[in-house]
PDB file of C-alpha atoms in Angstrom:
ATOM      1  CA  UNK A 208      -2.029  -0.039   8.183  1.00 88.00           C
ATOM      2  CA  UNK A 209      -3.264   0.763   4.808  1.00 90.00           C
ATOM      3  CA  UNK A 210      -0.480   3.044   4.434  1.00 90.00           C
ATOM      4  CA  UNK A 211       2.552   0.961   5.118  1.00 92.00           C
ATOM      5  CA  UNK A 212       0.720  -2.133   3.108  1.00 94.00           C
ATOM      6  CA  UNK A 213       1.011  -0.250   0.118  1.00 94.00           C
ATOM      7  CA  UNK A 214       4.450   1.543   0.695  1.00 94.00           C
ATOM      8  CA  UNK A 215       5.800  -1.672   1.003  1.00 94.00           C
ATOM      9  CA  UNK A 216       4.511  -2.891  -2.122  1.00 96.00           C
ATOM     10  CA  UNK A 217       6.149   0.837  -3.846  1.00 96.00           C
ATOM     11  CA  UNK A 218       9.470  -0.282  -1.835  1.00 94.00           C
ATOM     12  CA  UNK A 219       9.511  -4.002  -3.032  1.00 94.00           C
ATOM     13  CA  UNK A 220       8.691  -3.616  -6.689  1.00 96.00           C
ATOM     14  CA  UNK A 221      10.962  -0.623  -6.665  1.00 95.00           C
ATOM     15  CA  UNK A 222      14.080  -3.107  -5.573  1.00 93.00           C
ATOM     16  CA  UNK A 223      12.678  -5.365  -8.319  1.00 94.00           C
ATOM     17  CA  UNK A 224      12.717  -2.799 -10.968  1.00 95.00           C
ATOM     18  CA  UNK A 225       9.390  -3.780 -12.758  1.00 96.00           C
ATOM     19  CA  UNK A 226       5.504  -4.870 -11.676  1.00 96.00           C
ATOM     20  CA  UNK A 227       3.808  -8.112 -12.062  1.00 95.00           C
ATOM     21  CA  UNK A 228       0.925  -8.492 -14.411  1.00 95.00           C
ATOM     22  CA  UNK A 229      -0.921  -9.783 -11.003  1.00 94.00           C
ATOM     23  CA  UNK A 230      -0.710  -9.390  -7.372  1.00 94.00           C
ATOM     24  CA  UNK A 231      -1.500 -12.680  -5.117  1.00 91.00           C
ATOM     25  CA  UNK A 232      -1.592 -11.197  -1.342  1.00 90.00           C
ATOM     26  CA  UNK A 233      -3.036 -13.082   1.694  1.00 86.00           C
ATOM     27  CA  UNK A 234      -6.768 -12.324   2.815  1.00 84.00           C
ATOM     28  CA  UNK A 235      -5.341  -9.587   5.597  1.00 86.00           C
ATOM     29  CA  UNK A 236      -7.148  -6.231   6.454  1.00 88.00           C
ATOM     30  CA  UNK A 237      -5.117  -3.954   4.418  1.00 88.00           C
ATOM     31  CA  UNK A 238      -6.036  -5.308   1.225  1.00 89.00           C
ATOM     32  CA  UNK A 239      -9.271  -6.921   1.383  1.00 89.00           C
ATOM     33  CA  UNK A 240     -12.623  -5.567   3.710  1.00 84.00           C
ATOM     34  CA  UNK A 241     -14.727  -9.018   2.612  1.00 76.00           C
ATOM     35  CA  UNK A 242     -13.118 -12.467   1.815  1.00 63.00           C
ATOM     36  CA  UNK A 243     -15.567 -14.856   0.292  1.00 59.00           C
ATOM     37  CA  UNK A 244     -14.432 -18.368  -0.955  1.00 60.00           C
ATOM     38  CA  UNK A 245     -14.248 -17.141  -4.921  1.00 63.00           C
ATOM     39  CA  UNK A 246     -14.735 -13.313  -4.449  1.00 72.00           C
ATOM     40  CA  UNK A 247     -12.457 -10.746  -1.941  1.00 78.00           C
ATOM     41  CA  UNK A 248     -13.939  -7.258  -2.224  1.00 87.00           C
ATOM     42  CA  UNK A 249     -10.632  -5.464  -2.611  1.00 91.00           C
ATOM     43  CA  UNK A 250      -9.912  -1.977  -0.078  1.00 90.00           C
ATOM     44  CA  UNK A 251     -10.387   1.156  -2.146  1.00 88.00           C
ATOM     45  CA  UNK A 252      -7.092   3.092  -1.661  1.00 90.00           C
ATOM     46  CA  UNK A 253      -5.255  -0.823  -2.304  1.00 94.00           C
ATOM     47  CA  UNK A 254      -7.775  -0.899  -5.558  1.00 93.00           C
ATOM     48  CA  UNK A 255      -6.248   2.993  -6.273  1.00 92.00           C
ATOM     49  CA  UNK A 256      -2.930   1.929  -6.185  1.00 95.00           C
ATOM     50  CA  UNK A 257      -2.969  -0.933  -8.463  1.00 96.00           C
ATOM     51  CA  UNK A 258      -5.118   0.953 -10.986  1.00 95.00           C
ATOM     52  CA  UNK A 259      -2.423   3.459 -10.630  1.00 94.00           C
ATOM     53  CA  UNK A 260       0.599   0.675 -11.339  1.00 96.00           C
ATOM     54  CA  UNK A 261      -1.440  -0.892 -13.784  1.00 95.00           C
ATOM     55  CA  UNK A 262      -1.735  -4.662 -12.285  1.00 96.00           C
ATOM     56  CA  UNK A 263      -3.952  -6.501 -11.098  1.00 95.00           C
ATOM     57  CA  UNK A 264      -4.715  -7.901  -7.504  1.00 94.00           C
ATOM     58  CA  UNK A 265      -6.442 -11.240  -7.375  1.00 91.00           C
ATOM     59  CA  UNK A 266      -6.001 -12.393  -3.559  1.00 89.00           C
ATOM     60  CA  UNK A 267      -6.006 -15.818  -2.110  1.00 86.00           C
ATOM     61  CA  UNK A 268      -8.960 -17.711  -1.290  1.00 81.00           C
ATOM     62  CA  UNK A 269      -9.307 -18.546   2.314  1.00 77.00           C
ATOM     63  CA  UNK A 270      -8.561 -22.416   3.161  1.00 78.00           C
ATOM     64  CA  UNK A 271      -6.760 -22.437  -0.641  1.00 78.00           C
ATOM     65  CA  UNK A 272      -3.295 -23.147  -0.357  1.00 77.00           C
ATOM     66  CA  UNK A 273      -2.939 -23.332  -3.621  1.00 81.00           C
ATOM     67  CA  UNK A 274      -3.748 -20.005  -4.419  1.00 80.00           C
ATOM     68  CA  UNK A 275      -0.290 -19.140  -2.948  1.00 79.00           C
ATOM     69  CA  UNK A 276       2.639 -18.631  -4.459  1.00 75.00           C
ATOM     70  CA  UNK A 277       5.466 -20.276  -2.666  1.00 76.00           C
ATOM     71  CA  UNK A 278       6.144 -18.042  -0.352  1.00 74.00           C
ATOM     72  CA  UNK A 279       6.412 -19.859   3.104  1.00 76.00           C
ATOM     73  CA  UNK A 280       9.706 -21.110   2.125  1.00 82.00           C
ATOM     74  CA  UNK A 281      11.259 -17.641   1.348  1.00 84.00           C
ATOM     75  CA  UNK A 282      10.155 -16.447   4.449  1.00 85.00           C
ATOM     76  CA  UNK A 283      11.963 -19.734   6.117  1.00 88.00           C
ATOM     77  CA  UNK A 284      15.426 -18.784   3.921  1.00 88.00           C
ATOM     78  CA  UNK A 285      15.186 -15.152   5.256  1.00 89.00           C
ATOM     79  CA  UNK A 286      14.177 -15.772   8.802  1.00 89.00           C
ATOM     80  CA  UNK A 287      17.571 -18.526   8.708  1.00 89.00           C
ATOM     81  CA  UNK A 288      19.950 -16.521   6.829  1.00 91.00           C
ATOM     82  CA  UNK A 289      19.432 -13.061   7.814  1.00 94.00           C
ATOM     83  CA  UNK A 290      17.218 -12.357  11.068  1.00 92.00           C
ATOM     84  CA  UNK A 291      18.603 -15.406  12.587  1.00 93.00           C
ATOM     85  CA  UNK A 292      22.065 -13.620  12.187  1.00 93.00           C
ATOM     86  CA  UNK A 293      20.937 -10.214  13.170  1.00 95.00           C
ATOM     87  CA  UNK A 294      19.278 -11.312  16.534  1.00 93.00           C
ATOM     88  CA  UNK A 295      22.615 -10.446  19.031  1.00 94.00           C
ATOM     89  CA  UNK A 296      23.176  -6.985  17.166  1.00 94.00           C
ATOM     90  CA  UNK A 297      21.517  -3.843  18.882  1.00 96.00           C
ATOM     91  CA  UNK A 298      20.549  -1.255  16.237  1.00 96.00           C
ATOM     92  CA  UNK A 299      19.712   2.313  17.115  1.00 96.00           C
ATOM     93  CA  UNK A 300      18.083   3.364  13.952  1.00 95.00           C
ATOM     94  CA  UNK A 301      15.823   1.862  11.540  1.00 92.00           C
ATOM     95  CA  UNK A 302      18.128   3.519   8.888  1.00 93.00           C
ATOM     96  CA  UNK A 303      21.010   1.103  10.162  1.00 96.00           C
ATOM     97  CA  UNK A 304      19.026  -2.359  10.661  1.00 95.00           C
ATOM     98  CA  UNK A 305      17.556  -1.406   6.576  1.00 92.00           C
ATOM     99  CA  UNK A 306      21.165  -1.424   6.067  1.00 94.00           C
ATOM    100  CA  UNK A 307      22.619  -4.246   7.262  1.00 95.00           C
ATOM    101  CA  UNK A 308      19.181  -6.210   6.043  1.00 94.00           C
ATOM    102  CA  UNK A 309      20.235  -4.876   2.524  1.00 92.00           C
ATOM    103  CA  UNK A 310      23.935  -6.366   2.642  1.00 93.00           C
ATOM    104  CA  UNK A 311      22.793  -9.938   4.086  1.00 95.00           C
ATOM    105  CA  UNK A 312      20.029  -9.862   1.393  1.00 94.00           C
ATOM    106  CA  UNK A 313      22.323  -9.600  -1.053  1.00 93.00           C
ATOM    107  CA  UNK A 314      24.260 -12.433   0.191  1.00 93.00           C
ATOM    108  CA  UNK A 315      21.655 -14.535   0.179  1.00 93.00           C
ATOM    109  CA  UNK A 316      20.273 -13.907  -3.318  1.00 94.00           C
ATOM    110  CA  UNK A 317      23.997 -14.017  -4.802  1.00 94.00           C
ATOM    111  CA  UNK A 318      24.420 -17.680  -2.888  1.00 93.00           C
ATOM    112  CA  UNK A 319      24.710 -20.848  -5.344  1.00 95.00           C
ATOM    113  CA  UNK A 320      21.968 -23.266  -5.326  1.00 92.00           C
ATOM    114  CA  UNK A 321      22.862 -26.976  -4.222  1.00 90.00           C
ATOM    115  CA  UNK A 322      21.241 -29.007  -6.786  1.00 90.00           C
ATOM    116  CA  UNK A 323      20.536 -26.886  -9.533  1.00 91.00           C
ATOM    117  CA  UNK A 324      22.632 -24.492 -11.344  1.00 93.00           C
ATOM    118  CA  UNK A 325      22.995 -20.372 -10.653  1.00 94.00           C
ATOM    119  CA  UNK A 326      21.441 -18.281  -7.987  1.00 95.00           C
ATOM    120  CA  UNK A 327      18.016 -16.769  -7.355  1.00 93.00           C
ATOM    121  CA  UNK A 328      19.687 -13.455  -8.599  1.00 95.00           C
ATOM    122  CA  UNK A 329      20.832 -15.239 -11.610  1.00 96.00           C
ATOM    123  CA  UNK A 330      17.004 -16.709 -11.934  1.00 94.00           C
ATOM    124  CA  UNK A 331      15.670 -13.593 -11.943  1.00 95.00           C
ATOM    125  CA  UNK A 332      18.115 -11.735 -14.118  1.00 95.00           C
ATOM    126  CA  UNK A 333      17.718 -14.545 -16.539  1.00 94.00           C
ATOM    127  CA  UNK A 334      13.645 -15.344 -16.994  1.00 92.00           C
ATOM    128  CA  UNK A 335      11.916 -13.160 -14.411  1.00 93.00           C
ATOM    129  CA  UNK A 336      13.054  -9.935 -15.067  1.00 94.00           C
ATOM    130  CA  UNK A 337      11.784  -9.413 -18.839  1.00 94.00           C
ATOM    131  CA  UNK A 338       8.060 -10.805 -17.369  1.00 94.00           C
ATOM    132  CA  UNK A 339       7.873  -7.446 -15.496  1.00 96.00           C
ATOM    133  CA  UNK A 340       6.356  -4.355 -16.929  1.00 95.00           C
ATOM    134  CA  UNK A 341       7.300  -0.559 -16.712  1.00 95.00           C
ATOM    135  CA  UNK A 342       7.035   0.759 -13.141  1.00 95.00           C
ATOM    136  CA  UNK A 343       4.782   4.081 -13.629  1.00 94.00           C
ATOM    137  CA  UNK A 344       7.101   7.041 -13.987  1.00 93.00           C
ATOM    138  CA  UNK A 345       6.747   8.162 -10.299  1.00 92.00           C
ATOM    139  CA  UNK A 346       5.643   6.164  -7.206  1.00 91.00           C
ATOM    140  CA  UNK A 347       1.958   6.008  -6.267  1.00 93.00           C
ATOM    141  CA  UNK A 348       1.679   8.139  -3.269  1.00 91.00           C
ATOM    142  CA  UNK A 349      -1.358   6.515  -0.593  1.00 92.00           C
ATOM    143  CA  UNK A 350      -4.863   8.393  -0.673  1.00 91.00           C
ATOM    144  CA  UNK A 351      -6.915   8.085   2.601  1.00 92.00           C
ATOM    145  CA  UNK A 352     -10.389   7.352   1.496  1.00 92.00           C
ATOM    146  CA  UNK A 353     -13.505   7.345   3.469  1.00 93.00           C
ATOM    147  CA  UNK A 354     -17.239   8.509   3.408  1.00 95.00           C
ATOM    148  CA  UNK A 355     -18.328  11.367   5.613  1.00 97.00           C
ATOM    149  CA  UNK A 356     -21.319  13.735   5.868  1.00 97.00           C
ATOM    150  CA  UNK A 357     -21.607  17.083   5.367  1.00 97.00           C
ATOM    151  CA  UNK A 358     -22.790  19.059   8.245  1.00 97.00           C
ATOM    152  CA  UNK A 359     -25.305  21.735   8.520  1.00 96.00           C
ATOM    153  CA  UNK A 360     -22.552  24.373   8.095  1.00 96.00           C
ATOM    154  CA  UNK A 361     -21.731  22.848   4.604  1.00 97.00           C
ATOM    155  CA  UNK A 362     -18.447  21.186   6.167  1.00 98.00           C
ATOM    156  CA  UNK A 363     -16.973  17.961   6.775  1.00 97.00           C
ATOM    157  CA  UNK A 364     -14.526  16.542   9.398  1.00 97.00           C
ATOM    158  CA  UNK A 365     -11.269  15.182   8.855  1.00 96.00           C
ATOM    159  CA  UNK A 366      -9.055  14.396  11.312  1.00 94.00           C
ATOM    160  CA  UNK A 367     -10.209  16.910  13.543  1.00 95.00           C
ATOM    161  CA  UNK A 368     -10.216  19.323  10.814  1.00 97.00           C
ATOM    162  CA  UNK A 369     -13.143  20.476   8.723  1.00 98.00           C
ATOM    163  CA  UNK A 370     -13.049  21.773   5.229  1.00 98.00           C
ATOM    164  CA  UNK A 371     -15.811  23.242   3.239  1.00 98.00           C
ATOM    165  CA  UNK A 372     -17.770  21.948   0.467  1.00 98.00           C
ATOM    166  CA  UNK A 373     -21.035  23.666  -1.566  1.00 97.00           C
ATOM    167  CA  UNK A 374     -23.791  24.338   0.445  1.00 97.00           C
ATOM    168  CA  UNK A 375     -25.917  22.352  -1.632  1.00 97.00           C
ATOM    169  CA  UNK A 376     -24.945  19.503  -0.169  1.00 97.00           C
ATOM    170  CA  UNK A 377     -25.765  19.730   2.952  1.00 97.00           C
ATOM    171  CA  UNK A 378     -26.800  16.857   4.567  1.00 96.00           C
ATOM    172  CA  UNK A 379     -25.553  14.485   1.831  1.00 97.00           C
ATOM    173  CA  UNK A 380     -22.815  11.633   1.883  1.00 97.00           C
ATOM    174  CA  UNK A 381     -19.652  12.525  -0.019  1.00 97.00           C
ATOM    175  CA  UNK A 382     -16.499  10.491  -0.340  1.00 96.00           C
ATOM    176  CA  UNK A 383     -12.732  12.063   1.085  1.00 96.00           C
ATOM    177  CA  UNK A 384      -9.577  11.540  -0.474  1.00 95.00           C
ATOM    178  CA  UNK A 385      -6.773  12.519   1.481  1.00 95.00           C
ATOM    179  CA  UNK A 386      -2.734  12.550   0.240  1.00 91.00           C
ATOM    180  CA  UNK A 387      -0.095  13.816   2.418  1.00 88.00           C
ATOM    181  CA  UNK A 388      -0.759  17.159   1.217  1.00 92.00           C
ATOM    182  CA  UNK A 389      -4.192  17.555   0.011  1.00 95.00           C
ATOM    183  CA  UNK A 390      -7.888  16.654   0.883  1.00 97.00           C
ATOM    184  CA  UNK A 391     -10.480  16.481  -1.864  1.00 97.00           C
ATOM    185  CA  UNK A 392     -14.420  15.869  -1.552  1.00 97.00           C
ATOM    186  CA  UNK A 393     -16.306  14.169  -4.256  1.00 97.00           C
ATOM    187  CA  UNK A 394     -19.663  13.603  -4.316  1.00 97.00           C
ATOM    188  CA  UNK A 395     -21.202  11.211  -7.337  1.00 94.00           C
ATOM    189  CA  UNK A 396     -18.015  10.330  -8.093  1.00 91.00           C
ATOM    190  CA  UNK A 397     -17.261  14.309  -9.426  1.00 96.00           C
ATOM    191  CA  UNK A 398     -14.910  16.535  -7.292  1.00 97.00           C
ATOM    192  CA  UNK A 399     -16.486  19.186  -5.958  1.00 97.00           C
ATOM    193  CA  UNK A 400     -14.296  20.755  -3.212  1.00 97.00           C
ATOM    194  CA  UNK A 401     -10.030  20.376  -3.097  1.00 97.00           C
ATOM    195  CA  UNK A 402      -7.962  22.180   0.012  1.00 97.00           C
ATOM    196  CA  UNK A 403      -4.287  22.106   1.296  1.00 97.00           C
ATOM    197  CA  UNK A 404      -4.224  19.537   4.432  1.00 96.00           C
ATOM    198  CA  UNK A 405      -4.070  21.439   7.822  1.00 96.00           C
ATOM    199  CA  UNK A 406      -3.367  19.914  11.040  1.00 93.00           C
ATOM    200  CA  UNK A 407      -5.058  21.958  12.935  1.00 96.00           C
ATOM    201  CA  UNK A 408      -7.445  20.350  15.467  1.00 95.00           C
ATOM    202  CA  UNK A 409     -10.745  21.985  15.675  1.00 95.00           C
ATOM    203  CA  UNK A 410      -9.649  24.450  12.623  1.00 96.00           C
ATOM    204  CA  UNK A 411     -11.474  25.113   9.216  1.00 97.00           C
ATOM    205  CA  UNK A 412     -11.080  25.193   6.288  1.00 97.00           C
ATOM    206  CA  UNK A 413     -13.518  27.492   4.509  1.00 97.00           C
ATOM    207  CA  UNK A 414     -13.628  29.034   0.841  1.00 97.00           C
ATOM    208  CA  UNK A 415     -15.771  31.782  -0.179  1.00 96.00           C
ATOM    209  CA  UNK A 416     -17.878  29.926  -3.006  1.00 96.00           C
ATOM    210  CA  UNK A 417     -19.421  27.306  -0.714  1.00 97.00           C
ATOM    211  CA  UNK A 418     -21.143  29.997   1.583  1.00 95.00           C
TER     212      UNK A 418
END
């Protein structure tokens, strides 16, 4: 999902202590709703997030392998030297496989190169690391965005929920923005309605100014 596409980018440049002055993903779902050969229409809330982080996403073309960094091969070295070795062990939490992912991984990255001096730690310690810039000062936290319609009763539905907006615009198309917490309306690109996220089903949400 959406979601856990962008909390694993939080998670990964959080291990790596810094953020690239670009992001390269693949053409996949999460990140990109159109895929042309020179121009991917980026998703909103992926758009959101690297506004917030300050980089930029450029994704790969389709039928470009060029575009892409050299990733295959890192996703051969992990699949050898760390799921290949987990495979037999039976984990009953997702806290303990992260675990014993962590201690391989650091294996791996400490292990000597066999024709060329150091270690991809030592790489990245070395030339990589002072490329990165300044993570933001807290992590971006994901925004569910989506279009709805206000009803008739000057509300709109959310997950089963509806929350209130000015009766004025009834009728009319307004965009949602929804954090773990809160859910806020805009409508031509101004905020015009902000309540506290209830998981109610069939509840609302109603304040006294839209009536």
């Amino acid at each position: 999902t959406e979601a856990d596409w962008i909390h694993s980018h939080n998670a990964a440049f959080a291990f790596f202590g810094g953020i690239t002055e670009v992001v390269v993903p693949d053409c996949l779902k999460s990140a990109v709703t159109t895929s042309p050969t020179w121009v991917a229409k980026i998703n909103t809330a992926y758009q959101c997030w690297a506004d917030y982080s300050g980089t930029v996403i450029i994704p790969a073309r389709a039928r470009k392998p060029k575009d892409k960094a050299k990733a295959e091969l890192s996703v051969l070295l992990v699949t050898r030297w760390i799921l290949m070795r987990l495979r037999h062990h039976t984990f009953f939490s997702l806290g303990q496989l992260n675990e014993a992912i962590t201690q391989l991984l650091v294996s791996l990255n400490e292990r000597p190169f066999q024709q060329l001096p150091g270690s991809r730690k030592s790489v990245f310690e070395d030339i990589e690391r002072e490329a990165l810039k300044s993570l933001p000062a807290s992590p971006y936290e994901y925004v569910d965005i989506l279009n709805a319609r206000v009803n008739i009763d000057y509300h709109i539905e959310y997950k089963r929920h509806y929350y209130s907006v000015p009766h004025n615009l009834v009728k009319t198309q307004v965009e949602v923005r929804a954090s773990a917490k809160l859910v806020s309306i805009y409508a031509r690109g101004k905020r015009v309605a902000c309540h506290t996220k209830s998981h109610v089903r069939a509840g609302y949400t109603t304040l006294t100014e839209h009536m």
